[in-house]
mmCIF file of C-alpha atoms and ligand atoms in Angstrom:
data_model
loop_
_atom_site.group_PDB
_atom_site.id
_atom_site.type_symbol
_atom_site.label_atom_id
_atom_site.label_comp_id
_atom_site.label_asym_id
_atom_site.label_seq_id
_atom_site.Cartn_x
_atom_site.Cartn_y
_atom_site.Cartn_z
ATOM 1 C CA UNK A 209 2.875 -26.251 -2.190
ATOM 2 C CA UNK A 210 0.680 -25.099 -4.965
ATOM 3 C CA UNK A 211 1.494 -24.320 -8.430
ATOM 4 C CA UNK A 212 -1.516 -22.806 -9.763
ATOM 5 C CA UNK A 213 -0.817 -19.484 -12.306
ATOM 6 C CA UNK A 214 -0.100 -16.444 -10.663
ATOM 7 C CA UNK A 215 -2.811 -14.030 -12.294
ATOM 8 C CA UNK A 216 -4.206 -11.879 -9.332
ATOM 9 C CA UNK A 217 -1.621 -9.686 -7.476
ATOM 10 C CA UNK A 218 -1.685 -8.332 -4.389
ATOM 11 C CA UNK A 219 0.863 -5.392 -4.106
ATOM 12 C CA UNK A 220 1.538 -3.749 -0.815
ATOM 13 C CA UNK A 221 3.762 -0.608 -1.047
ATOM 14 C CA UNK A 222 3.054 1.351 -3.572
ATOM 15 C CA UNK A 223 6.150 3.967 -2.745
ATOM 16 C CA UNK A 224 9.230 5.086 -4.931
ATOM 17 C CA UNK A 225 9.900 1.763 -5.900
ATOM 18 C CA UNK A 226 6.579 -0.356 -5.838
ATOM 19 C CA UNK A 227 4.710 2.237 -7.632
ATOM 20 C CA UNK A 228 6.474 2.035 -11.230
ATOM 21 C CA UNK A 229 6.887 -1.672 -10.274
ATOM 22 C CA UNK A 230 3.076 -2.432 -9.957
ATOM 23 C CA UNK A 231 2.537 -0.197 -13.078
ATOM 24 C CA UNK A 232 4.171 -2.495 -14.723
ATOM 25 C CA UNK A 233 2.285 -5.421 -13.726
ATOM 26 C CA UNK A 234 -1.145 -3.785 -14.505
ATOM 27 C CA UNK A 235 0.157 -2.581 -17.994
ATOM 28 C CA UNK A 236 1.495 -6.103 -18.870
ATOM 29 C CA UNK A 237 -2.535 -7.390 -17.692
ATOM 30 C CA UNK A 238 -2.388 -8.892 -14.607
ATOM 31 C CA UNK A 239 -5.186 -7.547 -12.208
ATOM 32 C CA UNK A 240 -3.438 -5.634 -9.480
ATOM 33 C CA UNK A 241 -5.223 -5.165 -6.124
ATOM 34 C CA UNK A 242 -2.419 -2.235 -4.329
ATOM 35 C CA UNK A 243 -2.385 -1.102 -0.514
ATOM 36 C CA UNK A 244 -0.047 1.040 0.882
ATOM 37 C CA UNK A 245 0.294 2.687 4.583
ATOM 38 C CA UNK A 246 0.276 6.091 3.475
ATOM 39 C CA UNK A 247 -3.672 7.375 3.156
ATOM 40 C CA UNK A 248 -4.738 8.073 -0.551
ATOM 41 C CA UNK A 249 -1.166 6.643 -2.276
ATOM 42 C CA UNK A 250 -3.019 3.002 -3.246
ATOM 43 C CA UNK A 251 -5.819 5.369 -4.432
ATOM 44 C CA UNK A 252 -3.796 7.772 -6.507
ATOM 45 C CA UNK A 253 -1.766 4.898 -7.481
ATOM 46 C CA UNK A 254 -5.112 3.120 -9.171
ATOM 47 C CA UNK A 255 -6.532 6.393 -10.315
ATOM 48 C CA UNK A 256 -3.154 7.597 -12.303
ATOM 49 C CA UNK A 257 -1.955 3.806 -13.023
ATOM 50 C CA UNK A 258 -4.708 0.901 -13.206
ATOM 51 C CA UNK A 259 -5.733 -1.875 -11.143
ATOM 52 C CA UNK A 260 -7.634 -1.159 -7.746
ATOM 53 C CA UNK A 261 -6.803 0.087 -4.370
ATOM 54 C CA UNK A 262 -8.145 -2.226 -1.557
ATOM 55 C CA UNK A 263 -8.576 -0.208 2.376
ATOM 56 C CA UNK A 264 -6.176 -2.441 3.936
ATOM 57 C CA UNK A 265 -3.526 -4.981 3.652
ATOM 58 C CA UNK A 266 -5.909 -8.068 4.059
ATOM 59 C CA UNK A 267 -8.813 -6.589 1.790
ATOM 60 C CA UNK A 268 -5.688 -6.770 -1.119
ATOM 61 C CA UNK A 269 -4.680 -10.178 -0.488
ATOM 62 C CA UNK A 270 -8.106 -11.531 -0.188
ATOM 63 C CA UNK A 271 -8.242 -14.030 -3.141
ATOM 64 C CA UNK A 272 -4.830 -12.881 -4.491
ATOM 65 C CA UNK A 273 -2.890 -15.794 -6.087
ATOM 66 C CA UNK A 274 0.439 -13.459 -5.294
ATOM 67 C CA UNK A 275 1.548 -11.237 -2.151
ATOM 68 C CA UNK A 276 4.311 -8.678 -3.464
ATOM 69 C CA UNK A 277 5.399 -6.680 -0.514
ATOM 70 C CA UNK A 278 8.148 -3.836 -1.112
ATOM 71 C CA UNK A 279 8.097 -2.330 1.957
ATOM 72 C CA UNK A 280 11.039 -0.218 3.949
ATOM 73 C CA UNK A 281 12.213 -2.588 6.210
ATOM 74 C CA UNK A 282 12.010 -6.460 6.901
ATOM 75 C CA UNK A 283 9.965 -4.823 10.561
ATOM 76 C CA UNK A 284 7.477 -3.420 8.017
ATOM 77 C CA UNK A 285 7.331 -6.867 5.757
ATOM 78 C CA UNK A 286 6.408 -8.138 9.209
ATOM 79 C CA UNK A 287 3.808 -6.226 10.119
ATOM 80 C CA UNK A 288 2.105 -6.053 7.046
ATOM 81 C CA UNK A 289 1.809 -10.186 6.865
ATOM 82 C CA UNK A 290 0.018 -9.962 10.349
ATOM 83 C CA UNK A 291 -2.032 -7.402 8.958
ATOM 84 C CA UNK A 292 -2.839 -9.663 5.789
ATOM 85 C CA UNK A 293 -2.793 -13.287 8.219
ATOM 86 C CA UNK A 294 -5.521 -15.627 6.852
ATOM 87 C CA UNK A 295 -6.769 -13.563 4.242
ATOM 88 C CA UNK A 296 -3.371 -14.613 2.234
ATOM 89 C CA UNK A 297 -5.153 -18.469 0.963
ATOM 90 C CA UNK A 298 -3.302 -21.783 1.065
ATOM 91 C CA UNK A 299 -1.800 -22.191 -1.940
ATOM 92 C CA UNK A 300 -0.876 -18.501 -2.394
ATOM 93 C CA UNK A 301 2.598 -17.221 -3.104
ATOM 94 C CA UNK A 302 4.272 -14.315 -1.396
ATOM 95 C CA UNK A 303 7.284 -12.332 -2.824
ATOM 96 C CA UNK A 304 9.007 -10.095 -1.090
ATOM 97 C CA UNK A 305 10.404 -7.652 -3.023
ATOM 98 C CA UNK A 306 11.749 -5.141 -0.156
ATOM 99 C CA UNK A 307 15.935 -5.147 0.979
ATOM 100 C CA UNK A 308 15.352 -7.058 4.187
ATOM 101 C CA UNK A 309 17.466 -8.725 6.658
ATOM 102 C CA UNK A 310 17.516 -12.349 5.493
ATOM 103 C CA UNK A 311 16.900 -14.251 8.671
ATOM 104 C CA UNK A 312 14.056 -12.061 9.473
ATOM 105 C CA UNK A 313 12.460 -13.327 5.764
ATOM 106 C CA UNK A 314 13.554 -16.887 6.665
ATOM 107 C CA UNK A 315 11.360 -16.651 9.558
ATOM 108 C CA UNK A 316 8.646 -15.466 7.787
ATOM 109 C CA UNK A 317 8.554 -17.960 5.392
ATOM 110 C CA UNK A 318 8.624 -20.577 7.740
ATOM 111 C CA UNK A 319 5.585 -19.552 8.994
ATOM 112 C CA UNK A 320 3.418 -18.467 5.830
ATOM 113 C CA UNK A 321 4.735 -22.570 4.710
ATOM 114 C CA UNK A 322 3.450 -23.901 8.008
ATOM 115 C CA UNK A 323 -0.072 -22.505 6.566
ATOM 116 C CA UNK A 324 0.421 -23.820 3.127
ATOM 117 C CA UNK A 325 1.665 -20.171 1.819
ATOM 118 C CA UNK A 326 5.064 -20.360 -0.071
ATOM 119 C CA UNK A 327 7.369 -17.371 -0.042
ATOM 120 C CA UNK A 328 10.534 -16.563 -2.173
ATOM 121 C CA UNK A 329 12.623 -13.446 -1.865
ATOM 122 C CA UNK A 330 13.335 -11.116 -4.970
ATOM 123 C CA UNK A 331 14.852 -8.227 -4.065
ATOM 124 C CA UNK A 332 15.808 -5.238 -6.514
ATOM 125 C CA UNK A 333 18.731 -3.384 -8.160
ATOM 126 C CA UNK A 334 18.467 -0.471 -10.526
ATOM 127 C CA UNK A 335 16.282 2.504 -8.690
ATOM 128 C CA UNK A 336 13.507 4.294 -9.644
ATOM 129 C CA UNK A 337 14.661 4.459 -13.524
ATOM 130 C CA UNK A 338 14.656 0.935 -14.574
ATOM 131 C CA UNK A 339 11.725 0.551 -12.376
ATOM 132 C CA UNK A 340 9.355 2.446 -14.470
ATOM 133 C CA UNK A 341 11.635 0.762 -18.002
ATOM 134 C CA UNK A 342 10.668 -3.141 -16.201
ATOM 135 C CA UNK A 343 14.477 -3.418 -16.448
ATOM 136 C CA UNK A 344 15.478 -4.307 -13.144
ATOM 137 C CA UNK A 345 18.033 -6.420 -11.000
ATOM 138 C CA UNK A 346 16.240 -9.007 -9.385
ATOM 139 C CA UNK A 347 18.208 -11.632 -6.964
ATOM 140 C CA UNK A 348 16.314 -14.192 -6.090
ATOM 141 C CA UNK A 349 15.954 -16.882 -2.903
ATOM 142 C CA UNK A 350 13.961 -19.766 -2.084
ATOM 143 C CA UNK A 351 12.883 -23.036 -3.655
ATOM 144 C CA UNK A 352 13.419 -23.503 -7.987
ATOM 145 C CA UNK A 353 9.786 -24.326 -8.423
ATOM 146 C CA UNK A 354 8.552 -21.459 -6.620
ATOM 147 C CA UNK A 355 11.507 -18.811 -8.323
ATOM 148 C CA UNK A 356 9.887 -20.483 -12.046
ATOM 149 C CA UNK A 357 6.202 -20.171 -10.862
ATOM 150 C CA UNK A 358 6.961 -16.221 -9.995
ATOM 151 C CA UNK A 359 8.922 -15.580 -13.540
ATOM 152 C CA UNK A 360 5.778 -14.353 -15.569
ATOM 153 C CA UNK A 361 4.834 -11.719 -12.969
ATOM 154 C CA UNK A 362 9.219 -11.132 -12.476
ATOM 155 C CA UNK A 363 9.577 -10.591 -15.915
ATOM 156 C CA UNK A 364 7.182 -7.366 -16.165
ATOM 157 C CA UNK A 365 9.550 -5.971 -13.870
ATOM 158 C CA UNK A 366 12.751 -7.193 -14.745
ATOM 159 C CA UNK A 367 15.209 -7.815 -17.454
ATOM 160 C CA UNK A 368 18.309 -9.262 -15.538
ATOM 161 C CA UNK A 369 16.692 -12.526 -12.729
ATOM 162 C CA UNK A 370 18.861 -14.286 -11.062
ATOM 163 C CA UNK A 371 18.535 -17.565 -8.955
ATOM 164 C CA UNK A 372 20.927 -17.049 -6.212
ATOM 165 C CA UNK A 373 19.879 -19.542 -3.575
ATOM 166 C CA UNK A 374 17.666 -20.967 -0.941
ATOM 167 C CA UNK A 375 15.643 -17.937 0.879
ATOM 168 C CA UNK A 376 17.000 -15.036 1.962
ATOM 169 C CA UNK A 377 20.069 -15.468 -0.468
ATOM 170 C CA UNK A 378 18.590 -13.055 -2.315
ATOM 171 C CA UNK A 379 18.416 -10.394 -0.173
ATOM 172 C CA UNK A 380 21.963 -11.171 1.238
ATOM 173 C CA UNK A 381 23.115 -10.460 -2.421
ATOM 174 C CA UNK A 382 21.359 -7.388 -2.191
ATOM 175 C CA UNK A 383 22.668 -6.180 0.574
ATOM 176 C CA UNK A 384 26.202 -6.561 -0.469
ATOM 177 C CA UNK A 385 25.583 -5.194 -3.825
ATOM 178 C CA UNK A 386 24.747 -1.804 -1.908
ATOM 179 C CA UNK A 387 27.609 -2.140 0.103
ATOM 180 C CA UNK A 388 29.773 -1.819 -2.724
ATOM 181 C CA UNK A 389 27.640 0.680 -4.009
ATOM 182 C CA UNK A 390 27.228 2.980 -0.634
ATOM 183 C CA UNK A 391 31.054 2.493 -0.378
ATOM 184 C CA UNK A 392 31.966 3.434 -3.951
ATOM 185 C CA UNK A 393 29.954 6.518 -3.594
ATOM 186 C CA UNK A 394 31.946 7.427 -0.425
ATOM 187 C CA UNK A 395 34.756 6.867 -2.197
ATOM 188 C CA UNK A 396 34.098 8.637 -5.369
ATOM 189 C CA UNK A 397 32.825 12.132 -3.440
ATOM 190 C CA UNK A 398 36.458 12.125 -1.090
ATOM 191 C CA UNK A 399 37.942 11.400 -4.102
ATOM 192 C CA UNK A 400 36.407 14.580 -5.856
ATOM 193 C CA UNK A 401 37.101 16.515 -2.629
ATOM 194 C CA UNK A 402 40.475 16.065 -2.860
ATOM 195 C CA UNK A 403 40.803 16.743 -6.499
ATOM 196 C CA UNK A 404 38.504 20.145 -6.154
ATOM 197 C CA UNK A 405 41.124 21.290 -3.303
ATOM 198 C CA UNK A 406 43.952 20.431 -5.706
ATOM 199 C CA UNK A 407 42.225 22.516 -8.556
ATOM 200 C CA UNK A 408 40.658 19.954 -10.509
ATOM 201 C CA UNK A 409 37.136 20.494 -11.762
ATOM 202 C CA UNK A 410 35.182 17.704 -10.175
ATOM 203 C CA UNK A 411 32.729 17.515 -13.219
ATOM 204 C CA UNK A 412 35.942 17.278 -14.969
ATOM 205 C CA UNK A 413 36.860 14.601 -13.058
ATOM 206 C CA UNK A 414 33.821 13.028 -12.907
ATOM 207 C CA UNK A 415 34.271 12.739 -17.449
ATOM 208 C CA UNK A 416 37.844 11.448 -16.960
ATOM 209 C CA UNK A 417 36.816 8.826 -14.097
ATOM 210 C CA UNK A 418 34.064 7.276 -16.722
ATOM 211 C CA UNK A 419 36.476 6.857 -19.291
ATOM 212 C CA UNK A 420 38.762 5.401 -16.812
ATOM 213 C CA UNK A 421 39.658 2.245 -13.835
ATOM 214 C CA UNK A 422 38.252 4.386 -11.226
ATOM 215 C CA UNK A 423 34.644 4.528 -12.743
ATOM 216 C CA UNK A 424 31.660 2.634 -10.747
ATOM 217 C CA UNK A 425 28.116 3.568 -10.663
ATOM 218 C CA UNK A 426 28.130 6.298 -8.857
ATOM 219 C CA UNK A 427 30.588 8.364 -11.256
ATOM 220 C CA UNK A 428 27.716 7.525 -14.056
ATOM 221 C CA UNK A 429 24.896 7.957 -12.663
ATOM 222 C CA UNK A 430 24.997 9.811 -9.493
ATOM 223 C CA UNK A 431 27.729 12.750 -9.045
ATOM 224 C CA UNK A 432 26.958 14.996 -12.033
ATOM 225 C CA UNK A 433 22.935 14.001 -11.780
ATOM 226 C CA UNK A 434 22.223 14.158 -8.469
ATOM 227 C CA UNK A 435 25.196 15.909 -6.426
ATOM 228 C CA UNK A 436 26.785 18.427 -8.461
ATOM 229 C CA UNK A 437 23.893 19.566 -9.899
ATOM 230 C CA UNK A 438 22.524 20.004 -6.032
ATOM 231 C CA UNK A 439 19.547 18.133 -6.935
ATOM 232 C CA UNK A 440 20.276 15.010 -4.505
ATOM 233 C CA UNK A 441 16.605 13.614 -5.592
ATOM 234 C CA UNK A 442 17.496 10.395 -6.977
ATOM 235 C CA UNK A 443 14.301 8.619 -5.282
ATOM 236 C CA UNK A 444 16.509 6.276 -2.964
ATOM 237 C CA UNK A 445 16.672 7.083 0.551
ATOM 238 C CA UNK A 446 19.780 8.298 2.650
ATOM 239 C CA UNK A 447 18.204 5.927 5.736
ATOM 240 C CA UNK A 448 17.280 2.603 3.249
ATOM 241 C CA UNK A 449 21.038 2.907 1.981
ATOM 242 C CA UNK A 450 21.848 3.428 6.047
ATOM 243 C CA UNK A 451 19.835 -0.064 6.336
ATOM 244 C CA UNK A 452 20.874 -1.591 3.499
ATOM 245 C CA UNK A 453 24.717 -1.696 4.577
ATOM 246 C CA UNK A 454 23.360 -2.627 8.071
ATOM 247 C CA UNK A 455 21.594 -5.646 6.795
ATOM 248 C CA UNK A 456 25.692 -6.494 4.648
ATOM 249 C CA UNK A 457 27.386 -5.853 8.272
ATOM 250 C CA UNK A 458 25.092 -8.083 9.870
ATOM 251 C CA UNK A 459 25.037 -10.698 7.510
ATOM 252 C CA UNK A 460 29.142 -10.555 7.953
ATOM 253 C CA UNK A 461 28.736 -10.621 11.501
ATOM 254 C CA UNK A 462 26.782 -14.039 11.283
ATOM 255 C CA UNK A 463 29.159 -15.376 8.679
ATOM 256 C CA UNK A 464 32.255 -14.652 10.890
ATOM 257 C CA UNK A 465 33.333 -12.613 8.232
ATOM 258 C CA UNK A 466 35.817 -9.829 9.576
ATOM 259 C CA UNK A 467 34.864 -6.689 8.019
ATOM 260 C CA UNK A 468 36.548 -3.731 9.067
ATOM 261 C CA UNK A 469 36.180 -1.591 5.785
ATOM 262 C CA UNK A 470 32.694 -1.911 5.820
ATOM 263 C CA UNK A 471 32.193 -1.559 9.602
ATOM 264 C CA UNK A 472 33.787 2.229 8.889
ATOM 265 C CA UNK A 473 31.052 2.522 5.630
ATOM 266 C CA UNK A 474 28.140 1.666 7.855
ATOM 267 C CA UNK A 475 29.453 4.239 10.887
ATOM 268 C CA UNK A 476 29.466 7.285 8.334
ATOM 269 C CA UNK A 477 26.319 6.427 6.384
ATOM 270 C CA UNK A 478 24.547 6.003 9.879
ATOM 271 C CA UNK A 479 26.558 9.057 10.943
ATOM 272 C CA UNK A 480 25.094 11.049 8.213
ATOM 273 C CA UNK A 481 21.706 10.188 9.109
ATOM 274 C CA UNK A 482 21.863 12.151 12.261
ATOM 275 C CA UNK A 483 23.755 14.740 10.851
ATOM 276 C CA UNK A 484 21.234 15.524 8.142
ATOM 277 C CA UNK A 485 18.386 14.688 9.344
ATOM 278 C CA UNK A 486 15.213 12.093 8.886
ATOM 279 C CA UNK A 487 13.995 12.367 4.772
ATOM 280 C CA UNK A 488 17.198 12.534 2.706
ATOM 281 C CA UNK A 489 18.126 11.081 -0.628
ATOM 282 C CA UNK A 490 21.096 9.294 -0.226
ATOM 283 C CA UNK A 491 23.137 11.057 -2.460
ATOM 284 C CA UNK A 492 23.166 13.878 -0.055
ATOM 285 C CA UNK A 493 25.412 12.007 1.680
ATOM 286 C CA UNK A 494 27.807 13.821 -0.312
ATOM 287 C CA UNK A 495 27.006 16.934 2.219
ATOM 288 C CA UNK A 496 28.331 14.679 5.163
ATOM 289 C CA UNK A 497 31.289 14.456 3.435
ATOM 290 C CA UNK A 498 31.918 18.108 2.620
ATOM 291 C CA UNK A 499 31.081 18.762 5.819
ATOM 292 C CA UNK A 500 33.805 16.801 7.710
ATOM 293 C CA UNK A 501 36.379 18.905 4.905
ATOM 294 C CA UNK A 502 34.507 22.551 4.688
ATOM 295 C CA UNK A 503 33.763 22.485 1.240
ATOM 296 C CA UNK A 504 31.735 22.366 -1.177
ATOM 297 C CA UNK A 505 31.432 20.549 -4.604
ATOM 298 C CA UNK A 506 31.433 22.425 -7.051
ATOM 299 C CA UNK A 507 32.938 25.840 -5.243
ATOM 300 C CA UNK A 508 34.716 27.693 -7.964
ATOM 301 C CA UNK A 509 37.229 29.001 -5.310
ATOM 302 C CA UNK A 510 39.193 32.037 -6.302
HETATM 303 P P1 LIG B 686 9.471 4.229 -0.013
HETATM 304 O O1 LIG B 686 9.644 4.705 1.389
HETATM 305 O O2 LIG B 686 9.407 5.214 -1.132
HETATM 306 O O3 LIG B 686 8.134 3.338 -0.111
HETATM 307 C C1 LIG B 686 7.726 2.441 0.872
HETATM 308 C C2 LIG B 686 6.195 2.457 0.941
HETATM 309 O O4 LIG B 686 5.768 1.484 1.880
HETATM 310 C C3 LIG B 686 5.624 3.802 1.399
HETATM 311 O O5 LIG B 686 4.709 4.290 0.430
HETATM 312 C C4 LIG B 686 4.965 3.480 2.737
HETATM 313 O O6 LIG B 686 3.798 4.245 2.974
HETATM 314 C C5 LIG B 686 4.643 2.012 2.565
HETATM 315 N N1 LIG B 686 4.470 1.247 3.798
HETATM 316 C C6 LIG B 686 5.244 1.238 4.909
HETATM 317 N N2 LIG B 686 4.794 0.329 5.787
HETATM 318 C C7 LIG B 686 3.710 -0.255 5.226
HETATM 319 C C8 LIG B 686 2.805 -1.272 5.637
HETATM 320 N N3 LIG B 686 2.933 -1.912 6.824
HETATM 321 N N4 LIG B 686 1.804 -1.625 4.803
HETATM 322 C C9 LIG B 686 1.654 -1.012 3.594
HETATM 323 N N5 LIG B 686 2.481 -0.039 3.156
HETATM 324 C C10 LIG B 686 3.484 0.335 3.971
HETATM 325 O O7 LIG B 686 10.633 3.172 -0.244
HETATM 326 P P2 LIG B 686 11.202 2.644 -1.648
HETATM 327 O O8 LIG B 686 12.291 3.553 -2.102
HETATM 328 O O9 LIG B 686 10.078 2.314 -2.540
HETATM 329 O O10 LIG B 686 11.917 1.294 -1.157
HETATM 330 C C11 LIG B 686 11.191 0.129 -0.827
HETATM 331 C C12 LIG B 686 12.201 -1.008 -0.638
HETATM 332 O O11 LIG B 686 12.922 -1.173 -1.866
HETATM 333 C C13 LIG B 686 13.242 -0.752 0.446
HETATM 334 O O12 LIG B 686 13.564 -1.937 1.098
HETATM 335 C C14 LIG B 686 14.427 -0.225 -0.349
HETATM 336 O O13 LIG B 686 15.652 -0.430 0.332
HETATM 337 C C15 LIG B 686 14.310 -1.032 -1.617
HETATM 338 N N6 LIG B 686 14.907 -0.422 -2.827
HETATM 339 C C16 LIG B 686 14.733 0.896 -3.129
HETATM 340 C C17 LIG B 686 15.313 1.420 -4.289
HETATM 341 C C18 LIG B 686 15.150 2.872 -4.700
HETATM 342 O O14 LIG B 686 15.875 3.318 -5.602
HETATM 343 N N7 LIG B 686 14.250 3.639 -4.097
HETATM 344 C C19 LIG B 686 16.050 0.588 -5.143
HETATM 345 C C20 LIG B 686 16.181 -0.763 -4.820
HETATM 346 C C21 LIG B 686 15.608 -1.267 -3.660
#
């Protein structure tokens, strides 16, 4: 496989997460070519942040020297590289930024490598925020030479790059990082549910848990941000998180990994997603919650 330097990028999915991340890229120089699905977003995205929109997914990749996808789902990873096909050159490197399911991305490596086309996975950690600071997570999968060869391009994005393993590692890692997350946020809003009914003030609560064992991410930067405020607009969707602890499950199931904890995370986030409806943030899955107890956080109750 090639090693040449990875100076043209093409960038498909320019959404919550691919737009600050491509900003990036064109503000550190390197010449960004962005498509995304939804009509005028790869326009506005150009207009308001540099580089150029392309019409479709194969115009962008045309002469690229880099594919970044960060798309939904792995199902939307594969339909944009059929879109792209031969337009993505020999000697080209795709990453694929998105949380996907890593056997799908095995598969699809296989066949961009049986064209010449190398692929590593690199997904992300740290939401919108550290997007737009280039300070994110990234977990990375595939072969050394390939991980180095993406690290210029990485490091516009990223502060904290890890080399996990062979393909699809990194997205495994990914997965179970938002397990733990999607759990601990569970967790954390029963936890405040209980303490509200007892007479504690969750935000309160939410000051003494940070200073204290039971603190995780979601006590710092979700509860009083997102939930009790009643904004729930952290820029993360309720159905990715729904996926996202799929993708853990699954990767359990193929490990023979007995999981019953997280079989009963999955069943409420994917619970929740009928119950609320299609275009949540996940942190209103704090509403499924005080749904199943009939309150609310936040209630001053007499
Ligand atoms: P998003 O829904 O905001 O953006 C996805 C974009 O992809 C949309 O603009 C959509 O139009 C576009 N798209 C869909 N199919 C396409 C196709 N075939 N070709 C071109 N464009 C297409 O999602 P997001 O929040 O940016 O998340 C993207 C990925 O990153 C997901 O896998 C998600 O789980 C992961 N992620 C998100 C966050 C976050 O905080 N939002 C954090 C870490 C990881």
């Amino acid at each position: 496989m090639s090693n040449r330097e990875l100076r043209r990028v093409a960038f498909i999915g320019v959404g919550n997460m691919g737009w600050p991340m491509a900003a990036r890229l064109a503000g550190a120089g390197f010449e960004v070519v962005a498509y995304d699905a939804a009509p005028g977003r790869a326009q506005a995205f150009a207009a308001e942040a540099g580089g150029r929109a392309a019409p479709d997914a194969a115009a962008a990749a045309r002469g690229a020297d880099a594919v970044i996808t960060i798309l939904p789902t792995s199902k939307h990873v594969g339909q944009a590289l059929e879109a792209m096909g031969d337009a993505i050159a020999p000697g080209a490197l795709v990453i694929e930024m998105s949380s996907g399911v890593p056997t799908a991305t095995k598969g699809f490596a296989a066949t961009l490598a049986a064209r010449g086309v190398a692929m590593i996975d690199a997904p992300v950690s740290g939401g919108v925020p550290r997007a737009r600071s280039g300070e994110l997570a990234i977990m990375l999968g595939g072969e050394a030479d390939q991980v180095e060869r993406a690290k210029p391009l990485l490091q516009a994005m990223g502060t904290a790059l890890t080399h996990v393993g062979g393909i699809g590692a990194g997205q495994a890692m990914k997965a179970l990082n938002n397990l733990m997350g999607a759990a601990g946020f569970l967790i954390g809003v029963e936890a405040l549910l209980i303490g509200q009914r007892f007479g504690l003030d969750p935000a309160v609560m939410v000051d003494v848990l940070n200073s204290s064992t039971g603190m995780n991410n979601s006590t710092q930067k979700k509860f009083k941000q997102y939930v009790l405020s009643r904004s729930f607009d952290a820029g993360f969707g309720l159905d990715l998180m729904a996926k996202d602890v799929s993708v853990a499950l699954e990767v359990g199931r193929e490990t023979n990994t007995p999981t019953p904890f997280a079989a009963l995370c999955r069943e409420m986030w994917a619970s929740a997603q009928g119950l609320l409806g299609p275009g949540q943030d996940h942190t209103a899955m704090a509403q499924f919650s005080e749904r199943l107890v009939g309150e609310t956080l936040g209630d001053k109750r007499a």
